[in-house]
PDB file of C-alpha atoms and ligand atoms in Angstrom:
ATOM      1  CA  MET A   1     -57.779  15.783 -26.429  1.00 59.00           C
ATOM      2  CA  ARG A   2     -56.695  14.228 -23.179  1.00 71.00           C
ATOM      3  CA  GLU A   3     -52.699  13.509 -23.442  1.00 83.00           C
ATOM      4  CA  LEU A   4     -51.910   9.511 -24.323  1.00 92.00           C
ATOM      5  CA  SER A   5     -50.507   8.039 -20.911  1.00 94.00           C
ATOM      6  CA  VAL A   6     -48.280   5.036 -20.198  1.00 95.00           C
ATOM      7  CA  TYR A   7     -49.999   2.120 -18.451  1.00 96.00           C
ATOM      8  CA  TYR A   8     -48.214  -1.081 -17.694  1.00 96.00           C
ATOM      9  CA  CYS A   9     -49.481  -4.400 -16.423  1.00 95.00           C
ATOM     10  CA  PRO A  10     -47.833  -5.517 -13.282  1.00 93.00           C
ATOM     11  CA  VAL A  11     -48.468  -9.277 -14.232  1.00 92.00           C
ATOM     12  CA  CYS A  12     -46.896  -9.381 -17.660  1.00 94.00           C
ATOM     13  CA  GLY A  13     -45.151  -6.389 -18.081  1.00 94.00           C
ATOM     14  CA  SER A  14     -47.011  -5.376 -21.402  1.00 94.00           C
ATOM     15  CA  TYR A  15     -47.804  -1.713 -22.182  1.00 94.00           C
ATOM     16  CA  ALA A  16     -49.860   0.391 -24.105  1.00 94.00           C
ATOM     17  CA  TYR A  17     -51.085   3.925 -24.407  1.00 93.00           C
ATOM     18  CA  TYR A  18     -54.423   5.470 -23.225  1.00 92.00           C
ATOM     19  CA  GLN A  19     -56.581   8.555 -22.636  1.00 91.00           C
ATOM     20  CA  ILE A  20     -58.419   7.291 -20.680  1.00 88.00           C
ATOM     21  CA  LYS A  21     -57.543   5.210 -16.946  1.00 87.00           C
ATOM     22  CA  GLN A  22     -61.030   3.038 -17.353  1.00 86.00           C
ATOM     23  CA  ASN A  23     -59.516   1.600 -20.707  1.00 88.00           C
ATOM     24  CA  ALA A  24     -55.972   0.252 -19.051  1.00 93.00           C
ATOM     25  CA  PHE A  25     -57.096  -3.104 -18.900  1.00 91.00           C
ATOM     26  CA  CYS A  26     -54.647  -6.244 -19.925  1.00 93.00           C
ATOM     27  CA  LEU A  27     -56.828  -8.333 -21.761  1.00 90.00           C
ATOM     28  CA  LYS A  28     -54.029 -11.130 -21.614  1.00 92.00           C
ATOM     29  CA  CYS A  29     -53.633 -11.375 -17.972  1.00 92.00           C
ATOM     30  CA  ASN A  30     -57.152 -10.129 -17.838  1.00 91.00           C
ATOM     31  CA  ALA A  31     -55.533  -7.668 -14.821  1.00 91.00           C
ATOM     32  CA  LYS A  32     -55.736  -4.061 -14.471  1.00 93.00           C
ATOM     33  CA  ARG A  33     -52.515  -2.048 -16.096  1.00 94.00           C
ATOM     34  CA  LYS A  34     -51.216   0.540 -13.937  1.00 95.00           C
ATOM     35  CA  LEU A  35     -49.717   4.072 -14.527  1.00 95.00           C
ATOM     36  CA  LEU A  36     -46.425   4.318 -15.436  1.00 95.00           C
ATOM     37  CA  ASP A  37     -44.748   7.249 -13.808  1.00 92.00           C
ATOM     38  CA  VAL A  38     -43.306   8.322 -16.890  1.00 93.00           C
ATOM     39  CA  ARG A  39     -44.882  11.146 -19.126  1.00 93.00           C
ATOM     40  CA  TYR A  40     -45.744   9.662 -22.609  1.00 94.00           C
ATOM     41  CA  GLN A  41     -43.253  11.589 -24.622  1.00 94.00           C
ATOM     42  CA  ASP A  42     -40.153  10.541 -22.569  1.00 95.00           C
ATOM     43  CA  PHE A  43     -41.300   6.903 -22.889  1.00 96.00           C
ATOM     44  CA  MET A  44     -41.549   7.187 -26.655  1.00 95.00           C
ATOM     45  CA  ASP A  45     -37.604   8.902 -26.826  1.00 95.00           C
ATOM     46  CA  LEU A  46     -37.081   5.065 -24.725  1.00 95.00           C
ATOM     47  CA  ASP A  47     -35.993   2.790 -27.361  1.00 95.00           C
ATOM     48  CA  LEU A  48     -37.601  -0.905 -26.263  1.00 94.00           C
ATOM     49  CA  LYS A  49     -34.822  -2.552 -24.522  1.00 94.00           C
ATOM     50  CA  GLN A  50     -34.623   0.635 -22.230  1.00 95.00           C
ATOM     51  CA  ARG A  51     -38.538   0.812 -22.352  1.00 95.00           C
ATOM     52  CA  ASP A  52     -38.826  -3.056 -20.926  1.00 94.00           C
ATOM     53  CA  SER A  53     -36.166  -2.553 -18.384  1.00 94.00           C
ATOM     54  CA  LEU A  54     -37.873   0.912 -17.343  1.00 95.00           C
ATOM     55  CA  ILE A  55     -41.089  -1.572 -16.792  1.00 95.00           C
ATOM     56  CA  ALA A  56     -39.344  -4.539 -15.113  1.00 94.00           C
ATOM     57  CA  GLU A  57     -37.867  -2.116 -12.571  1.00 93.00           C
ATOM     58  CA  THR A  58     -41.331  -0.447 -11.928  1.00 94.00           C
ATOM     59  CA  ILE A  59     -42.319  -3.988 -11.001  1.00 93.00           C
ATOM     60  CA  SER A  60     -39.783  -5.143  -8.925  1.00 91.00           C
ATOM     61  CA  ALA A  61     -39.892  -1.573  -7.235  1.00 91.00           C
ATOM     62  CA  ASP A  62     -43.592  -2.376  -6.443  1.00 89.00           C
ATOM     63  CA  ARG A  63     -43.264  -5.460  -5.544  1.00 87.00           C
ATOM     64  CA  ALA A  64     -40.295  -4.345  -3.121  1.00 87.00           C
ATOM     65  CA  ARG A  65     -42.850  -1.976  -1.471  1.00 86.00           C
ATOM     66  CA  GLU A  66     -45.410  -4.543  -1.697  1.00 82.00           C
ATOM     67  CA  GLN A  67     -43.712  -6.535   0.318  1.00 81.00           C
ATOM     68  CA  ARG A  68     -42.775  -3.805   2.828  1.00 81.00           C
ATOM     69  CA  ASP A  69     -46.027  -2.883   3.346  1.00 78.00           C
ATOM     70  CA  GLY A  70     -46.381  -6.468   4.596  1.00 68.00           C
ATOM     71  CA  GLU A  71     -50.625  -6.861   5.473  1.00 56.00           C
ATOM     72  CA  THR A  72     -51.700  -4.715   3.402  1.00 55.00           C
ATOM     73  CA  ALA A  73     -49.745  -5.909   0.128  1.00 51.00           C
ATOM     74  CA  THR A  74     -52.324  -6.575  -2.412  1.00 58.00           C
ATOM     75  CA  THR A  75     -51.453  -9.503  -4.174  1.00 58.00           C
ATOM     76  CA  PRO A  76     -53.349 -10.671  -7.403  1.00 57.00           C
ATOM     77  CA  PRO A  77     -55.909 -12.758  -7.664  1.00 56.00           C
ATOM     78  CA  THR A  78     -55.635 -16.473  -7.668  1.00 56.00           C
ATOM     79  CA  THR A  79     -57.883 -16.333 -10.750  1.00 61.00           C
ATOM     80  CA  ILE A  80     -54.776 -14.759 -12.497  1.00 61.00           C
ATOM     81  CA  THR A  81     -52.562 -17.039 -11.501  1.00 72.00           C
ATOM     82  CA  ASP A  82     -54.511 -19.778 -12.397  1.00 75.00           C
ATOM     83  CA  ARG A  83     -55.354 -18.875 -15.530  1.00 76.00           C
ATOM     84  CA  GLU A  84     -51.809 -18.340 -16.065  1.00 80.00           C
ATOM     85  CA  ARG A  85     -50.886 -21.817 -14.747  1.00 78.00           C
ATOM     86  CA  VAL A  86     -53.388 -23.303 -16.849  1.00 79.00           C
ATOM     87  CA  ASP A  87     -52.308 -21.696 -20.299  1.00 84.00           C
ATOM     88  CA  GLU A  88     -48.798 -23.225 -18.849  1.00 82.00           C
ATOM     89  CA  LEU A  89     -50.009 -26.505 -18.683  1.00 84.00           C
ATOM     90  CA  LYS A  90     -51.865 -26.671 -21.809  1.00 86.00           C
ATOM     91  CA  ARG A  91     -48.572 -25.559 -23.866  1.00 86.00           C
ATOM     92  CA  ARG A  92     -46.520 -28.238 -21.721  1.00 87.00           C
ATOM     93  CA  ILE A  93     -49.812 -30.930 -22.821  1.00 87.00           C
ATOM     94  CA  GLU A  94     -49.262 -29.922 -26.205  1.00 87.00           C
ATOM     95  CA  GLU A  95     -45.898 -30.175 -25.991  1.00 87.00           C
ATOM     96  CA  LEU A  96     -46.045 -33.522 -24.828  1.00 88.00           C
ATOM     97  CA  GLU A  97     -48.255 -34.326 -26.920  1.00 87.00           C
ATOM     98  CA  HIS A  98     -46.265 -33.394 -29.891  1.00 85.00           C
ATOM     99  CA  GLU A  99     -42.797 -35.208 -28.362  1.00 86.00           C
ATOM    100  CA  ASN A 100     -44.804 -38.351 -27.895  1.00 86.00           C
ATOM    101  CA  GLN A 101     -46.308 -38.901 -31.705  1.00 85.00           C
ATOM    102  CA  GLU A 102     -43.021 -38.171 -32.603  1.00 85.00           C
ATOM    103  CA  LEU A 103     -41.850 -40.903 -30.422  1.00 85.00           C
ATOM    104  CA  GLN A 104     -44.707 -43.179 -31.998  1.00 85.00           C
ATOM    105  CA  LYS A 105     -43.712 -42.354 -35.566  1.00 85.00           C
ATOM    106  CA  THR A 106     -39.982 -43.777 -34.222  1.00 85.00           C
ATOM    107  CA  VAL A 107     -41.671 -46.743 -32.330  1.00 84.00           C
ATOM    108  CA  GLU A 108     -43.689 -47.680 -35.844  1.00 86.00           C
ATOM    109  CA  TRP A 109     -40.365 -47.537 -37.779  1.00 86.00           C
ATOM    110  CA  MET A 110     -38.568 -49.745 -35.257  1.00 85.00           C
ATOM    111  CA  HIS A 111     -40.957 -52.392 -35.517  1.00 86.00           C
ATOM    112  CA  ALA A 112     -40.792 -52.183 -39.158  1.00 88.00           C
ATOM    113  CA  THR A 113     -37.229 -52.005 -39.699  1.00 87.00           C
ATOM    114  CA  ILE A 114     -36.984 -54.808 -37.195  1.00 86.00           C
ATOM    115  CA  TRP A 115     -39.445 -56.915 -38.955  1.00 87.00           C
ATOM    116  CA  ASP A 116     -38.265 -56.137 -42.189  1.00 88.00           C
ATOM    117  CA  LEU A 117     -34.946 -57.487 -41.104  1.00 85.00           C
ATOM    118  CA  VAL A 118     -35.934 -60.665 -39.271  1.00 86.00           C
ATOM    119  CA  LYS A 119     -37.809 -61.886 -42.730  1.00 86.00           C
ATOM    120  CA  ARG A 120     -34.719 -60.921 -44.514  1.00 84.00           C
ATOM    121  CA  GLY A 121     -32.506 -62.913 -42.099  1.00 80.00           C
ATOM    122  CA  LYS A 122     -35.155 -66.045 -42.386  1.00 71.00           C
ATOM    123  CA  ALA A 123     -35.376 -65.957 -46.350  1.00 60.00           C
ATOM    124  CA  SER A 124     -31.518 -65.405 -46.638  1.00 57.00           C
ATOM    125  CA  PRO A 125     -29.685 -68.501 -47.646  1.00 60.00           C
ATOM    126  CA  HIS A 126     -27.010 -68.222 -45.166  1.00 56.00           C
TER     127      HIS A 126
HETATM  128 ZN1   ZN B 201     -50.633  -8.800 -18.776  1.00 57.42          ZN
END
């Protein structure tokens, strides 16, 4: 049996364990995960916070290397960034729609209250 290895997603920083490199794929980002330069056992010994910071450091080291290498830099395909952007926009729209509904309710309530007050004002004997 082959040993498990740790792979990380260079886009979102999530990680997973695979025996076969071909399986290392981040479904969320539609990106290939990269092999982390740490043994599976060593990685398991770290706590969640240490794992996260190790991956964050690895990703920023990757980016620094890519910047230094200049033209040979491998920028992630635009489809990934576009997809992420679309997801983000969808989230924003949902938020705004929700906010809008809340505002609509408030406006309706205010109208009702104002009309109620106006009617009551007319009806009152003062
Ligand atoms: Zn990812």
